[in-house]
PDB file of C-alpha atoms in Angstrom:
ATOM      1  CA  MET S1015     -53.117 207.650  47.476  1.00  0.00           C
ATOM      2  CA  SER S1016     -53.137 207.685  43.735  1.00  0.00           C
ATOM      3  CA  ASP S1017     -51.715 204.703  41.751  1.00  0.00           C
ATOM      4  CA  ARG S1018     -48.870 206.973  40.634  1.00  0.00           C
ATOM      5  CA  GLU S1019     -47.962 207.856  44.275  1.00  0.00           C
ATOM      6  CA  SER S1020     -48.101 204.329  45.351  1.00  0.00           C
ATOM      7  CA  LEU S1021     -45.265 203.527  42.888  1.00  0.00           C
ATOM      8  CA  THR S1022     -42.932 206.166  44.113  1.00  0.00           C
ATOM      9  CA  PRO S1023     -40.229 205.046  46.589  1.00  0.00           C
ATOM     10  CA  ARG S1024     -40.822 206.213  50.107  1.00  0.00           C
ATOM     11  CA  VAL S1025     -38.662 206.644  53.254  1.00  0.00           C
ATOM     12  CA  PHE S1026     -40.412 205.793  56.585  1.00  0.00           C
ATOM     13  CA  LEU S1027     -38.916 207.598  59.545  1.00  0.00           C
ATOM     14  CA  VAL S1028     -39.663 206.050  62.978  1.00  0.00           C
ATOM     15  CA  ARG S1029     -38.720 207.588  66.324  1.00  0.00           C
ATOM     16  CA  HIS S1030     -37.881 204.998  69.061  1.00  0.00           C
ATOM     17  CA  GLY S1031     -40.392 204.521  71.891  1.00  0.00           C
ATOM     18  CA  GLU S1032     -40.414 206.444  75.214  1.00  0.00           C
ATOM     19  CA  THR S1033     -37.470 206.264  77.568  1.00  0.00           C
ATOM     20  CA  GLU S1034     -37.145 207.651  81.154  1.00  0.00           C
ATOM     21  CA  TRP S1035     -34.977 210.550  79.937  1.00  0.00           C
ATOM     22  CA  ALA S1036     -37.213 211.275  77.034  1.00  0.00           C
ATOM     23  CA  LYS S1037     -40.151 211.411  79.470  1.00  0.00           C
ATOM     24  CA  SER S1038     -38.284 213.895  81.710  1.00  0.00           C
ATOM     25  CA  GLY S1039     -37.023 215.998  78.877  1.00  0.00           C
ATOM     26  CA  ARG S1040     -33.337 215.109  79.240  1.00  0.00           C
ATOM     27  CA  PHE S1041     -31.197 215.304  76.140  1.00  0.00           C
ATOM     28  CA  THR S1042     -30.148 211.801  75.306  1.00  0.00           C
ATOM     29  CA  GLY S1043     -27.446 211.268  72.699  1.00  0.00           C
ATOM     30  CA  THR S1044     -24.809 208.659  73.209  1.00  0.00           C
ATOM     31  CA  THR S1045     -26.141 207.303  76.588  1.00  0.00           C
ATOM     32  CA  GLU S1046     -27.527 203.885  76.258  1.00  0.00           C
ATOM     33  CA  ILE S1047     -30.893 203.757  77.876  1.00  0.00           C
ATOM     34  CA  GLY S1048     -33.802 201.323  77.327  1.00  0.00           C
ATOM     35  CA  LEU S1049     -37.392 201.776  76.501  1.00  0.00           C
ATOM     36  CA  THR S1050     -39.975 202.115  79.299  1.00  0.00           C
ATOM     37  CA  ALA S1051     -42.896 199.701  79.274  1.00  0.00           C
ATOM     38  CA  THR S1052     -44.977 202.542  77.714  1.00  0.00           C
ATOM     39  CA  GLY S1053     -42.340 203.022  75.096  1.00  0.00           C
ATOM     40  CA  ALA S1054     -42.378 199.307  74.148  1.00  0.00           C
ATOM     41  CA  GLN S1055     -46.185 199.428  73.930  1.00  0.00           C
ATOM     42  CA  GLN S1056     -46.063 202.570  71.737  1.00  0.00           C
ATOM     43  CA  VAL S1057     -43.880 200.609  69.204  1.00  0.00           C
ATOM     44  CA  SER S1058     -45.940 197.527  69.312  1.00  0.00           C
ATOM     45  CA  SER S1059     -49.160 199.533  68.712  1.00  0.00           C
ATOM     46  CA  ALA S1060     -47.485 201.239  65.721  1.00  0.00           C
ATOM     47  CA  ALA S1061     -46.386 197.911  64.307  1.00  0.00           C
ATOM     48  CA  ALA S1062     -49.748 196.309  64.681  1.00  0.00           C
ATOM     49  CA  THR S1063     -51.451 199.260  62.962  1.00  0.00           C
ATOM     50  CA  LEU S1064     -49.049 200.257  60.245  1.00  0.00           C
ATOM     51  CA  ILE S1065     -46.717 197.379  59.371  1.00  0.00           C
ATOM     52  CA  GLY S1066     -47.727 194.208  57.413  1.00  0.00           C
ATOM     53  CA  PRO S1067     -48.878 193.140  53.949  1.00  0.00           C
ATOM     54  CA  GLY S1068     -51.092 195.606  52.383  1.00  0.00           C
ATOM     55  CA  ARG S1069     -50.476 198.188  55.176  1.00  0.00           C
ATOM     56  CA  LEU S1070     -48.722 201.540  55.170  1.00  0.00           C
ATOM     57  CA  ILE S1071     -45.336 199.888  55.623  1.00  0.00           C
ATOM     58  CA  ASP S1072     -45.395 196.722  53.627  1.00  0.00           C
ATOM     59  CA  PRO S1073     -42.436 194.554  54.402  1.00  0.00           C
ATOM     60  CA  SER S1074     -42.426 193.130  50.877  1.00  0.00           C
ATOM     61  CA  ARG S1075     -41.630 196.644  49.612  1.00  0.00           C
ATOM     62  CA  VAL S1076     -38.857 197.526  52.027  1.00  0.00           C
ATOM     63  CA  VAL S1077     -35.390 196.987  50.575  1.00  0.00           C
ATOM     64  CA  ARG S1078     -33.357 198.528  53.260  1.00  0.00           C
ATOM     65  CA  VAL S1079     -33.675 199.068  57.076  1.00  0.00           C
ATOM     66  CA  ILE S1080     -31.371 201.660  58.558  1.00  0.00           C
ATOM     67  CA  VAL S1081     -31.060 201.891  62.289  1.00  0.00           C
ATOM     68  CA  SER S1082     -29.206 204.032  64.791  1.00  0.00           C
ATOM     69  CA  PRO S1083     -26.844 201.791  66.850  1.00  0.00           C
ATOM     70  CA  ARG S1084     -28.204 203.070  70.210  1.00  0.00           C
ATOM     71  CA  ARG S1085     -29.885 200.373  72.226  1.00  0.00           C
ATOM     72  CA  ARG S1086     -33.307 202.219  72.358  1.00  0.00           C
ATOM     73  CA  ALA S1087     -33.457 202.427  68.516  1.00  0.00           C
ATOM     74  CA  ALA S1088     -32.271 198.843  68.011  1.00  0.00           C
ATOM     75  CA  LYS S1089     -35.003 197.560  70.453  1.00  0.00           C
ATOM     76  CA  THR S1090     -37.624 199.684  68.637  1.00  0.00           C
ATOM     77  CA  CYS S1091     -36.555 198.070  65.391  1.00  0.00           C
ATOM     78  CA  GLU S1092     -36.747 194.587  66.900  1.00  0.00           C
ATOM     79  CA  ILE S1093     -40.320 195.135  68.206  1.00  0.00           C
ATOM     80  CA  LEU S1094     -41.401 196.653  64.828  1.00  0.00           C
ATOM     81  CA  LEU S1095     -40.196 193.731  62.825  1.00  0.00           C
ATOM     82  CA  LYS S1096     -40.572 190.805  65.242  1.00  0.00           C
ATOM     83  CA  ASP S1097     -43.514 189.428  63.308  1.00  0.00           C
ATOM     84  CA  PHE S1098     -41.438 189.132  60.146  1.00  0.00           C
ATOM     85  CA  SER S1099     -38.183 187.699  61.426  1.00  0.00           C
ATOM     86  CA  SER S1100     -38.972 184.160  60.386  1.00  0.00           C
ATOM     87  CA  ARG S1101     -40.760 184.962  57.237  1.00  0.00           C
ATOM     88  CA  PRO S1102     -39.296 185.022  53.659  1.00  0.00           C
ATOM     89  CA  THR S1103     -39.469 188.752  53.283  1.00  0.00           C
ATOM     90  CA  ARG S1104     -36.861 191.299  52.109  1.00  0.00           C
ATOM     91  CA  ILE S1105     -37.235 193.465  55.099  1.00  0.00           C
ATOM     92  CA  TRP S1106     -34.673 191.437  57.039  1.00  0.00           C
ATOM     93  CA  ASP S1107     -32.256 190.980  54.064  1.00  0.00           C
ATOM     94  CA  ASP S1108     -30.188 194.205  54.760  1.00  0.00           C
ATOM     95  CA  VAL S1109     -30.398 195.868  58.179  1.00  0.00           C
ATOM     96  CA  THR S1110     -27.792 198.578  58.482  1.00  0.00           C
ATOM     97  CA  TYR S1111     -26.756 200.005  61.826  1.00  0.00           C
ATOM     98  CA  THR S1112     -24.956 203.330  61.293  1.00  0.00           C
ATOM     99  CA  GLU S1113     -23.794 206.317  63.270  1.00  0.00           C
ATOM    100  CA  ASP S1114     -24.890 208.494  60.358  1.00  0.00           C
ATOM    101  CA  ILE S1115     -28.485 208.270  61.865  1.00  0.00           C
ATOM    102  CA  ALA S1116     -27.479 208.302  65.516  1.00  0.00           C
ATOM    103  CA  GLU S1117     -28.913 211.058  67.722  1.00  0.00           C
ATOM    104  CA  TRP S1118     -27.160 214.344  67.758  1.00  0.00           C
ATOM    105  CA  ASP S1119     -24.072 214.123  69.956  1.00  0.00           C
ATOM    106  CA  TYR S1120     -24.916 216.439  72.824  1.00  0.00           C
ATOM    107  CA  GLY S1121     -21.535 216.431  74.445  1.00  0.00           C
ATOM    108  CA  ASP S1122     -21.359 218.366  77.695  1.00  0.00           C
ATOM    109  CA  TYR S1123     -25.083 218.649  77.590  1.00  0.00           C
ATOM    110  CA  GLU S1124     -25.801 214.992  77.722  1.00  0.00           C
ATOM    111  CA  GLY S1125     -28.529 214.174  80.298  1.00  0.00           C
ATOM    112  CA  CYS S1126     -29.518 217.916  80.842  1.00  0.00           C
ATOM    113  CA  THR S1127     -32.757 219.508  80.369  1.00  0.00           C
ATOM    114  CA  ASP S1128     -33.180 222.429  78.011  1.00  0.00           C
ATOM    115  CA  GLN S1129     -33.321 224.921  80.830  1.00  0.00           C
ATOM    116  CA  GLU S1130     -30.265 223.454  82.533  1.00  0.00           C
ATOM    117  CA  ILE S1131     -28.256 223.758  79.296  1.00  0.00           C
ATOM    118  CA  ARG S1132     -29.349 227.511  78.929  1.00  0.00           C
ATOM    119  CA  ASN S1133     -28.371 228.135  82.579  1.00  0.00           C
ATOM    120  CA  LEU S1134     -24.894 226.412  82.100  1.00  0.00           C
ATOM    121  CA  ARG S1135     -24.230 228.450  78.998  1.00  0.00           C
ATOM    122  CA  LYS S1136     -25.082 231.716  80.587  1.00  0.00           C
ATOM    123  CA  LYS S1137     -22.826 231.029  83.580  1.00  0.00           C
ATOM    124  CA  LYS S1138     -20.028 230.663  81.001  1.00  0.00           C
ATOM    125  CA  GLY S1139     -20.916 233.988  79.541  1.00  0.00           C
ATOM    126  CA  LEU S1140     -22.453 232.581  76.433  1.00  0.00           C
ATOM    127  CA  ASP S1141     -25.633 233.636  74.718  1.00  0.00           C
ATOM    128  CA  LEU S1142     -25.546 237.166  76.038  1.00  0.00           C
ATOM    129  CA  GLU S1143     -27.083 238.524  72.741  1.00  0.00           C
ATOM    130  CA  LYS S1144     -29.307 235.714  71.656  1.00  0.00           C
ATOM    131  CA  GLU S1145     -30.696 232.490  73.161  1.00  0.00           C
ATOM    132  CA  TRP S1146     -29.031 229.132  72.459  1.00  0.00           C
ATOM    133  CA  TYR S1147     -30.477 227.441  69.465  1.00  0.00           C
ATOM    134  CA  ILE S1148     -29.120 223.891  69.036  1.00  0.00           C
ATOM    135  CA  TRP S1149     -29.887 223.805  65.389  1.00  0.00           C
ATOM    136  CA  ARG S1150     -27.452 226.679  64.892  1.00  0.00           C
ATOM    137  CA  ASP S1151     -25.050 226.608  67.832  1.00  0.00           C
ATOM    138  CA  GLY S1152     -24.568 222.920  68.333  1.00  0.00           C
ATOM    139  CA  CYS S1153     -23.228 221.488  71.614  1.00  0.00           C
ATOM    140  CA  GLU S1154     -20.041 222.085  73.573  1.00  0.00           C
ATOM    141  CA  GLY S1155     -17.983 218.943  73.482  1.00  0.00           C
ATOM    142  CA  GLY S1156     -20.490 217.413  71.068  1.00  0.00           C
ATOM    143  CA  GLU S1157     -21.541 217.951  67.498  1.00  0.00           C
ATOM    144  CA  SER S1158     -21.893 221.076  65.399  1.00  0.00           C
ATOM    145  CA  SER S1159     -24.747 221.585  62.974  1.00  0.00           C
ATOM    146  CA  LYS S1160     -22.182 221.163  60.163  1.00  0.00           C
ATOM    147  CA  GLN S1161     -21.125 217.808  61.388  1.00  0.00           C
ATOM    148  CA  VAL S1162     -24.731 216.666  61.603  1.00  0.00           C
ATOM    149  CA  THR S1163     -25.448 217.924  58.145  1.00  0.00           C
ATOM    150  CA  GLU S1164     -22.446 216.090  56.657  1.00  0.00           C
ATOM    151  CA  ARG S1165     -23.427 212.690  57.922  1.00  0.00           C
ATOM    152  CA  LEU S1166     -27.095 213.112  57.128  1.00  0.00           C
ATOM    153  CA  ASP S1167     -26.282 214.261  53.581  1.00  0.00           C
ATOM    154  CA  ARG S1168     -24.013 211.294  53.176  1.00  0.00           C
ATOM    155  CA  LEU S1169     -26.947 208.910  54.222  1.00  0.00           C
ATOM    156  CA  ILE S1170     -29.495 210.714  51.997  1.00  0.00           C
ATOM    157  CA  SER S1171     -27.112 210.426  48.988  1.00  0.00           C
ATOM    158  CA  GLN S1172     -26.937 206.539  49.675  1.00  0.00           C
ATOM    159  CA  ILE S1173     -30.686 206.339  49.936  1.00  0.00           C
ATOM    160  CA  LYS S1174     -31.184 208.231  46.677  1.00  0.00           C
ATOM    161  CA  ASP S1175     -28.670 205.847  44.989  1.00  0.00           C
ATOM    162  CA  ILE S1176     -30.876 202.995  46.031  1.00  0.00           C
ATOM    163  CA  GLN S1177     -34.214 204.536  44.977  1.00  0.00           C
ATOM    164  CA  ARG S1178     -33.060 206.395  41.766  1.00  0.00           C
ATOM    165  CA  PRO S1179     -33.549 203.427  39.383  1.00  0.00           C
ATOM    166  CA  TYR S1180     -37.052 202.731  40.629  1.00  0.00           C
ATOM    167  CA  MET S1181     -38.787 206.112  40.508  1.00  0.00           C
ATOM    168  CA  ASN S1182     -41.719 204.815  38.461  1.00  0.00           C
ATOM    169  CA  GLY S1183     -42.282 201.556  40.236  1.00  0.00           C
ATOM    170  CA  GLU S1184     -39.913 199.414  38.188  1.00  0.00           C
ATOM    171  CA  ALA S1185     -39.329 197.540  41.559  1.00  0.00           C
ATOM    172  CA  SER S1186     -40.142 198.189  45.249  1.00  0.00           C
ATOM    173  CA  ALA S1187     -37.525 200.471  46.866  1.00  0.00           C
ATOM    174  CA  ASP S1188     -38.930 201.760  50.165  1.00  0.00           C
ATOM    175  CA  VAL S1189     -36.485 202.401  53.048  1.00  0.00           C
ATOM    176  CA  LEU S1190     -37.239 202.225  56.771  1.00  0.00           C
ATOM    177  CA  ILE S1191     -35.235 204.345  59.128  1.00  0.00           C
ATOM    178  CA  VAL S1192     -35.408 203.816  62.994  1.00  0.00           C
ATOM    179  CA  ALA S1193     -33.759 206.641  64.972  1.00  0.00           C
ATOM    180  CA  HIS S1194     -34.353 209.569  67.359  1.00  0.00           C
ATOM    181  CA  GLY S1195     -36.475 212.598  67.778  1.00  0.00           C
ATOM    182  CA  LEU S1196     -33.985 215.435  66.990  1.00  0.00           C
ATOM    183  CA  ILE S1197     -31.915 213.589  64.332  1.00  0.00           C
ATOM    184  CA  ASN S1198     -35.142 212.599  62.468  1.00  0.00           C
ATOM    185  CA  ARG S1199     -36.297 216.241  62.373  1.00  0.00           C
ATOM    186  CA  CYS S1200     -32.822 217.136  61.094  1.00  0.00           C
ATOM    187  CA  PHE S1201     -33.242 214.474  58.413  1.00  0.00           C
ATOM    188  CA  VAL S1202     -36.542 215.862  57.264  1.00  0.00           C
ATOM    189  CA  LYS S1203     -34.885 219.323  56.877  1.00  0.00           C
ATOM    190  CA  ARG S1204     -32.014 218.009  54.785  1.00  0.00           C
ATOM    191  CA  TRP S1205     -34.262 215.782  52.753  1.00  0.00           C
ATOM    192  CA  LEU S1206     -36.271 218.859  51.793  1.00  0.00           C
ATOM    193  CA  GLY S1207     -32.995 220.791  51.028  1.00  0.00           C
ATOM    194  CA  PHE S1208     -33.282 223.139  54.071  1.00  0.00           C
ATOM    195  CA  ALA S1209     -30.348 223.898  56.421  1.00  0.00           C
ATOM    196  CA  VAL S1210     -30.435 222.184  59.762  1.00  0.00           C
ATOM    197  CA  ASP S1211     -30.962 225.530  61.437  1.00  0.00           C
ATOM    198  CA  PHE S1212     -33.889 226.489  59.096  1.00  0.00           C
ATOM    199  CA  ASP S1213     -36.979 227.401  61.208  1.00  0.00           C
ATOM    200  CA  LEU S1214     -39.365 224.607  60.488  1.00  0.00           C
ATOM    201  CA  PRO S1215     -41.167 223.707  63.719  1.00  0.00           C
ATOM    202  CA  MET S1216     -41.860 220.042  63.915  1.00  0.00           C
ATOM    203  CA  ILE S1217     -43.162 217.506  66.578  1.00  0.00           C
ATOM    204  CA  PHE S1218     -41.887 213.919  66.425  1.00  0.00           C
ATOM    205  CA  ALA S1219     -43.482 211.858  69.313  1.00  0.00           C
ATOM    206  CA  PRO S1220     -42.008 208.658  70.694  1.00  0.00           C
ATOM    207  CA  GLY S1221     -43.013 205.741  68.482  1.00  0.00           C
ATOM    208  CA  ALA S1222     -44.258 208.028  65.730  1.00  0.00           C
ATOM    209  CA  VAL S1223     -43.828 207.421  61.962  1.00  0.00           C
ATOM    210  CA  ALA S1224     -43.238 210.114  59.252  1.00  0.00           C
ATOM    211  CA  VAL S1225     -43.297 209.539  55.550  1.00  0.00           C
ATOM    212  CA  LEU S1226     -41.035 211.087  52.895  1.00  0.00           C
ATOM    213  CA  SER S1227     -40.941 210.558  49.211  1.00  0.00           C
ATOM    214  CA  TYR S1228     -40.644 212.437  45.881  1.00  0.00           C
ATOM    215  CA  LYS S1229     -42.962 214.754  44.021  1.00  0.00           C
ATOM    216  CA  ASN S1230     -43.967 213.723  40.602  1.00  0.00           C
ATOM    217  CA  ASN S1231     -41.702 210.554  40.757  1.00  0.00           C
ATOM    218  CA  ASP S1232     -38.719 212.916  40.349  1.00  0.00           C
ATOM    219  CA  ILE S1233     -35.568 212.099  42.285  1.00  0.00           C
ATOM    220  CA  ASP S1234     -34.698 215.826  42.295  1.00  0.00           C
ATOM    221  CA  LYS S1235     -37.876 216.753  44.055  1.00  0.00           C
ATOM    222  CA  PRO S1236     -37.781 215.233  47.549  1.00  0.00           C
ATOM    223  CA  ALA S1237     -41.055 215.808  49.388  1.00  0.00           C
ATOM    224  CA  LEU S1238     -42.787 215.350  52.687  1.00  0.00           C
ATOM    225  CA  HIS S1239     -46.201 213.630  52.968  1.00  0.00           C
ATOM    226  CA  VAL S1240     -48.098 215.965  55.274  1.00  0.00           C
ATOM    227  CA  GLY S1241     -50.996 213.549  54.998  1.00  0.00           C
ATOM    228  CA  VAL S1242     -50.793 209.886  54.015  1.00  0.00           C
ATOM    229  CA  ALA S1243     -53.792 207.974  52.630  1.00  0.00           C
ATOM    230  CA  LEU S1244     -53.775 204.542  54.032  1.00  0.00           C
ATOM    231  CA  PRO S1245     -53.899 201.531  51.668  1.00  0.00           C
ATOM    232  CA  LEU S1246     -57.421 200.097  51.181  1.00  0.00           C
ATOM    233  CA  SER S1247     -58.212 196.819  52.817  1.00  0.00           C
ATOM    234  CA  SER S1248     -59.193 193.804  50.644  1.00  0.00           C
ATOM    235  CA  ASP S1249     -62.824 194.407  51.545  1.00  0.00           C
ATOM    236  CA  GLU S1250     -62.660 198.021  50.480  1.00  0.00           C
ATOM    237  CA  ASP S1251     -60.919 196.974  47.292  1.00  0.00           C
ATOM    238  CA  SER S1252     -63.884 194.743  46.477  1.00  0.00           C
ATOM    239  CA  VAL S1253     -66.449 197.469  47.227  1.00  0.00           C
ATOM    240  CA  ARG S1254     -64.557 200.013  45.038  1.00  0.00           C
ATOM    241  CA  GLY S1255     -64.298 197.522  42.252  1.00  0.00           C
ATOM    242  CA  ALA S1256     -68.036 196.876  42.428  1.00  0.00           C
ATOM    243  CA  GLU S1257     -68.794 200.591  42.233  1.00  0.00           C
ATOM    244  CA  GLN S1258     -66.582 201.187  39.172  1.00  0.00           C
TER     245      GLN S1258
END
């Protein structure tokens, strides 16, 4: 990345590792379910590769960690940061658990697969003219897209308040979020200024990391890193310096 980009505050979105329900395609909102062994390994591998001094997520640059209060997200955060729990780094200074980044509340559809939900709705006489689209239609007994939008916008506003004074690198102001597949994709849409039901196909695998920031160091130009250049290692820095 350019020196200018490296100064701009970033938001790292992490999805929790695999669970049994995620593996079987079941909608998991409020249900407390743990990571599978594979899920824990997914997170450990991401941490070993991406988190650490001089790496993509440098703990010394993270000023806030925001986590869904669901057990699978909290465990993911614990695994991600375990190597820094006893070190004098700011990443542990302020960990916030908030329902604002909890998974979409699926209500009556909790634990169902996509097809089971569609069959249930059609038995009730719903969706006769068009197929169910959660981003638009929400969930019976759960959250609407309006409710999800309101809580995400509230959280985004708080993050911008944290980062606004440091848009040109006056101090580090990265934020790390650990949450869930659907709500993370909703967060991306709202960060970019799109409605939750805007058609923006995205894939967010268990244990994956996405990076958001701002274009031209401008708080009013939220952006998505569609490709992130990893920081140079110390050896690569030395080589580059010798070539200049």
